[in-house]
Amino acid sequence: TDEQLLKLPPGVEQRHFNDVSPPLIGATLKQYQVQQPYVLSVGRLIERKGFDLLIEAFAQLDQVKHGDHQLVIVGDGPELEHLQQVAEEEFVNTSVHILTDVPDKHLPALYAGAEVFALTPRQLPGDIEGFGIVYLEAAAHGVPSIGTKTGGVPEAVLDGETGLVVPPDDVSAVTEALDKLLGDRALKAPLGAAAKRRAETFTWENQAALAKDALQDVVS
């Protein structure tokens, strides 16, 4: 029964809770030719992740308000060429950077330098999106997220508390969410702070303690 199940999502590695200095952020962005401000997305480049929807949504942003923003996608996979084509067709190829060779050690600086994190999985039959630890990795750096209401995403991003959750496969809804967070610091700042506080409960130490307590209850 549900009462007998303990749901333990993956933990967030400690390196994401370490402070990232502005010089390190600057050096990392320079290495990858990225300029602030930017929206960050991280994940394997597959259809389910919805990176094409995110690029289309980014392209629909008001250029007067957000024309200086870039979209940085970190990942590799079979959708790479398609995503590059979408960026060209949407005339945002100079503002969209797809980084396929980023080692894990550089991710904290990329997270820390971002304005917003966005990953917008689509809903596919038989291919369900998981919990999404990348949302919590971003949260550990005080960055709010935009996700879609599918699979385990709403468990990783609390709508209106640590970020915004919109319907899947809805480009306009993603654009609206991006516009809200990028254009309203009074909204973004508290969401980011709340996201960071919540992420701190997902350390591997906390997850291990929960598992230990559950096992003790079973054997006692």
mmCIF file of C-alpha atoms in Angstrom, residues 6-185:
data_model
loop_
_atom_site.group_PDB
_atom_site.id
_atom_site.type_symbol
_atom_site.label_atom_id
_atom_site.label_comp_id
_atom_site.label_asym_id
_atom_site.label_seq_id
_atom_site.Cartn_x
_atom_site.Cartn_y
_atom_site.Cartn_z
ATOM 1 C CA LEU A 6 8.917 5.578 1.185
ATOM 2 C CA LYS A 7 9.614 7.817 -1.782
ATOM 3 C CA LEU A 8 13.254 8.859 -1.820
ATOM 4 C CA PRO A 9 14.245 11.083 -4.758
ATOM 5 C CA PRO A 10 17.928 11.398 -5.660
ATOM 6 C CA GLY A 11 20.030 13.665 -3.503
ATOM 7 C CA VAL A 12 21.779 16.866 -4.536
ATOM 8 C CA GLU A 13 25.567 16.650 -4.476
ATOM 9 C CA GLN A 14 27.319 18.826 -1.911
ATOM 10 C CA ARG A 15 29.269 20.760 -4.569
ATOM 11 C CA HIS A 16 26.050 22.524 -5.553
ATOM 12 C CA PHE A 17 25.735 24.001 -2.073
ATOM 13 C CA ASN A 18 29.233 25.455 -2.100
ATOM 14 C CA ASP A 19 29.484 29.163 -2.837
ATOM 15 C CA VAL A 20 30.618 29.962 -6.368
ATOM 16 C CA SER A 21 32.683 33.141 -6.544
ATOM 17 C CA PRO A 22 31.897 35.818 -9.160
ATOM 18 C CA PRO A 23 35.400 35.458 -10.689
ATOM 19 C CA LEU A 24 34.843 31.716 -11.177
ATOM 20 C CA ILE A 25 31.451 32.358 -12.742
ATOM 21 C CA GLY A 26 33.006 34.948 -15.045
ATOM 22 C CA ALA A 27 35.853 32.665 -16.071
ATOM 23 C CA THR A 28 33.487 29.764 -16.781
ATOM 24 C CA LEU A 29 31.153 31.905 -18.872
ATOM 25 C CA LYS A 30 34.114 33.286 -20.808
ATOM 26 C CA GLN A 31 35.343 29.748 -21.498
ATOM 27 C CA TYR A 32 32.001 28.816 -23.072
ATOM 28 C CA GLN A 33 31.444 32.231 -24.706
ATOM 29 C CA VAL A 34 28.283 32.842 -22.706
ATOM 30 C CA GLN A 35 27.161 36.283 -21.575
ATOM 31 C CA GLN A 36 24.786 37.212 -18.803
ATOM 32 C CA PRO A 37 21.852 37.438 -18.473
ATOM 33 C CA TYR A 38 20.871 33.940 -19.549
ATOM 34 C CA VAL A 39 18.317 31.193 -19.048
ATOM 35 C CA LEU A 40 19.889 27.809 -18.331
ATOM 36 C CA SER A 41 18.648 24.336 -19.200
ATOM 37 C CA VAL A 42 20.416 21.031 -18.530
ATOM 38 C CA GLY A 43 19.590 17.536 -19.714
ATOM 39 C CA ARG A 44 19.998 14.858 -22.335
ATOM 40 C CA LEU A 45 18.943 16.103 -25.766
ATOM 41 C CA ILE A 46 16.016 13.758 -26.370
ATOM 42 C CA GLU A 47 12.460 14.416 -27.533
ATOM 43 C CA ARG A 48 10.859 13.972 -24.100
ATOM 44 C CA LYS A 49 12.874 16.815 -22.579
ATOM 45 C CA GLY A 50 11.153 19.384 -24.803
ATOM 46 C CA PHE A 51 14.170 21.520 -25.598
ATOM 47 C CA ASP A 52 12.611 22.417 -28.959
ATOM 48 C CA LEU A 53 9.556 23.790 -27.125
ATOM 49 C CA LEU A 54 11.831 25.813 -24.862
ATOM 50 C CA ILE A 55 13.700 27.286 -27.837
ATOM 51 C CA GLU A 56 10.400 28.214 -29.498
ATOM 52 C CA ALA A 57 9.159 29.802 -26.269
ATOM 53 C CA PHE A 58 12.402 31.727 -25.859
ATOM 54 C CA ALA A 59 12.076 32.983 -29.443
ATOM 55 C CA GLN A 60 8.621 34.392 -28.648
ATOM 56 C CA LEU A 61 9.892 36.627 -25.836
ATOM 57 C CA ASP A 62 9.446 40.355 -26.297
ATOM 58 C CA GLN A 63 12.770 41.451 -27.768
ATOM 59 C CA VAL A 64 12.384 44.981 -26.429
ATOM 60 C CA LYS A 65 12.213 43.633 -22.881
ATOM 61 C CA HIS A 66 14.401 40.534 -23.142
ATOM 62 C CA GLY A 67 16.514 40.957 -26.259
ATOM 63 C CA ASP A 68 19.739 40.853 -24.252
ATOM 64 C CA HIS A 69 19.003 37.409 -22.798
ATOM 65 C CA GLN A 70 20.601 34.207 -24.005
ATOM 66 C CA LEU A 71 19.404 30.615 -23.714
ATOM 67 C CA VAL A 72 22.111 28.170 -22.658
ATOM 68 C CA ILE A 73 21.405 24.451 -23.046
ATOM 69 C CA VAL A 74 23.884 22.004 -21.539
ATOM 70 C CA GLY A 75 23.659 18.464 -22.846
ATOM 71 C CA ASP A 76 24.130 16.131 -25.770
ATOM 72 C CA GLY A 77 22.022 13.541 -27.524
ATOM 73 C CA PRO A 78 20.202 12.555 -30.703
ATOM 74 C CA GLU A 79 18.169 15.786 -30.874
ATOM 75 C CA LEU A 80 21.223 18.047 -31.216
ATOM 76 C CA GLU A 81 20.980 18.747 -34.945
ATOM 77 C CA HIS A 82 17.209 19.183 -34.754
ATOM 78 C CA LEU A 83 17.541 21.718 -31.938
ATOM 79 C CA GLN A 84 20.174 23.660 -33.862
ATOM 80 C CA GLN A 85 17.780 23.714 -36.815
ATOM 81 C CA VAL A 86 14.896 24.939 -34.627
ATOM 82 C CA ALA A 87 17.061 27.776 -33.324
ATOM 83 C CA GLU A 88 17.887 28.807 -36.888
ATOM 84 C CA GLU A 89 14.272 28.597 -38.030
ATOM 85 C CA GLU A 90 13.211 30.720 -35.062
ATOM 86 C CA PHE A 91 15.980 33.248 -35.835
ATOM 87 C CA VAL A 92 17.525 32.912 -32.374
ATOM 88 C CA ASN A 93 20.581 30.825 -33.278
ATOM 89 C CA THR A 94 22.917 33.640 -32.195
ATOM 90 C CA SER A 95 21.216 33.776 -28.774
ATOM 91 C CA VAL A 96 20.926 30.022 -28.176
ATOM 92 C CA HIS A 97 24.070 28.224 -27.036
ATOM 93 C CA ILE A 98 24.053 24.423 -26.910
ATOM 94 C CA LEU A 99 27.061 23.231 -24.926
ATOM 95 C CA THR A 100 27.697 19.530 -25.473
ATOM 96 C CA ASP A 101 31.021 19.089 -23.696
ATOM 97 C CA VAL A 102 30.614 20.609 -20.227
ATOM 98 C CA PRO A 103 32.255 18.565 -17.443
ATOM 99 C CA ASP A 104 30.340 18.239 -14.172
ATOM 100 C CA LYS A 105 32.838 20.467 -12.361
ATOM 101 C CA HIS A 106 31.723 23.471 -14.444
ATOM 102 C CA LEU A 107 27.996 23.030 -13.841
ATOM 103 C CA PRO A 108 27.866 24.850 -10.480
ATOM 104 C CA ALA A 109 29.229 28.046 -12.041
ATOM 105 C CA LEU A 110 26.763 27.830 -14.938
ATOM 106 C CA TYR A 111 23.873 27.322 -12.530
ATOM 107 C CA ALA A 112 25.040 30.123 -10.255
ATOM 108 C CA GLY A 113 25.309 32.611 -13.105
ATOM 109 C CA ALA A 114 21.826 31.951 -14.503
ATOM 110 C CA GLU A 115 18.793 34.191 -14.088
ATOM 111 C CA VAL A 116 16.320 31.326 -14.398
ATOM 112 C CA PHE A 117 16.487 27.569 -14.927
ATOM 113 C CA ALA A 118 14.007 26.066 -17.395
ATOM 114 C CA LEU A 119 13.374 22.489 -18.465
ATOM 115 C CA THR A 120 10.032 21.855 -20.160
ATOM 116 C CA PRO A 121 9.438 18.128 -20.723
ATOM 117 C CA ARG A 122 6.597 17.122 -22.998
ATOM 118 C CA GLN A 123 4.073 14.423 -22.211
ATOM 119 C CA LEU A 124 4.730 11.292 -24.272
ATOM 120 C CA PRO A 125 2.851 7.995 -23.948
ATOM 121 C CA GLY A 126 5.028 5.351 -22.340
ATOM 122 C CA ASP A 127 7.923 7.749 -21.763
ATOM 123 C CA ILE A 128 7.421 9.485 -18.425
ATOM 124 C CA GLU A 129 9.650 12.256 -17.132
ATOM 125 C CA GLY A 130 11.272 11.454 -13.798
ATOM 126 C CA PHE A 131 11.770 13.568 -10.705
ATOM 127 C CA GLY A 132 14.261 15.953 -12.291
ATOM 128 C CA ILE A 133 17.235 16.468 -9.994
ATOM 129 C CA VAL A 134 18.491 19.305 -12.226
ATOM 130 C CA TYR A 135 15.717 21.549 -10.891
ATOM 131 C CA LEU A 136 17.049 21.049 -7.376
ATOM 132 C CA GLU A 137 20.646 21.546 -8.492
ATOM 133 C CA ALA A 138 19.588 24.947 -9.841
ATOM 134 C CA ALA A 139 17.630 25.600 -6.646
ATOM 135 C CA ALA A 140 20.735 24.899 -4.560
ATOM 136 C CA HIS A 141 22.245 27.984 -6.209
ATOM 137 C CA GLY A 142 19.168 30.109 -5.462
ATOM 138 C CA VAL A 143 17.861 29.931 -9.033
ATOM 139 C CA PRO A 144 14.094 29.464 -9.536
ATOM 140 C CA SER A 145 12.873 27.013 -12.164
ATOM 141 C CA ILE A 146 10.268 26.716 -14.865
ATOM 142 C CA GLY A 147 8.948 23.201 -15.431
ATOM 143 C CA THR A 148 5.945 21.452 -16.925
ATOM 144 C CA LYS A 149 3.196 19.538 -15.185
ATOM 145 C CA THR A 150 4.208 16.055 -16.231
ATOM 146 C CA GLY A 151 5.830 13.059 -14.550
ATOM 147 C CA GLY A 152 7.787 13.914 -11.429
ATOM 148 C CA VAL A 153 8.432 17.558 -12.303
ATOM 149 C CA PRO A 154 5.772 19.035 -9.962
ATOM 150 C CA GLU A 155 7.482 17.241 -7.078
ATOM 151 C CA ALA A 156 10.794 18.913 -7.919
ATOM 152 C CA VAL A 157 9.360 22.382 -8.639
ATOM 153 C CA LEU A 158 6.613 23.695 -6.375
ATOM 154 C CA ASP A 159 4.431 25.981 -8.493
ATOM 155 C CA GLY A 160 4.367 29.504 -7.116
ATOM 156 C CA GLU A 161 6.771 28.552 -4.306
ATOM 157 C CA THR A 162 10.119 27.563 -5.840
ATOM 158 C CA GLY A 163 9.325 28.292 -9.475
ATOM 159 C CA LEU A 164 6.554 28.092 -12.037
ATOM 160 C CA VAL A 165 4.944 24.941 -13.434
ATOM 161 C CA VAL A 166 2.995 25.204 -16.690
ATOM 162 C CA PRO A 167 1.048 22.715 -18.829
ATOM 163 C CA PRO A 168 3.189 20.444 -21.014
ATOM 164 C CA ASP A 169 3.396 21.026 -24.782
ATOM 165 C CA ASP A 170 2.295 24.667 -24.366
ATOM 166 C CA VAL A 171 4.863 27.002 -25.896
ATOM 167 C CA SER A 172 2.897 30.154 -25.070
ATOM 168 C CA ALA A 173 2.643 29.158 -21.410
ATOM 169 C CA VAL A 174 6.411 28.684 -21.254
ATOM 170 C CA THR A 175 6.952 32.084 -22.870
ATOM 171 C CA GLU A 176 4.622 33.679 -20.325
ATOM 172 C CA ALA A 177 6.466 32.017 -17.447
ATOM 173 C CA LEU A 178 9.832 33.160 -18.812
ATOM 174 C CA ASP A 179 8.510 36.698 -19.212
ATOM 175 C CA LYS A 180 7.217 36.698 -15.621
ATOM 176 C CA LEU A 181 10.440 35.535 -14.007
ATOM 177 C CA LEU A 182 12.854 37.449 -16.204
ATOM 178 C CA GLY A 183 10.900 40.669 -15.917
ATOM 179 C CA ASP A 184 9.943 40.687 -12.236
ATOM 180 C CA ARG A 185 12.775 40.613 -9.722
#
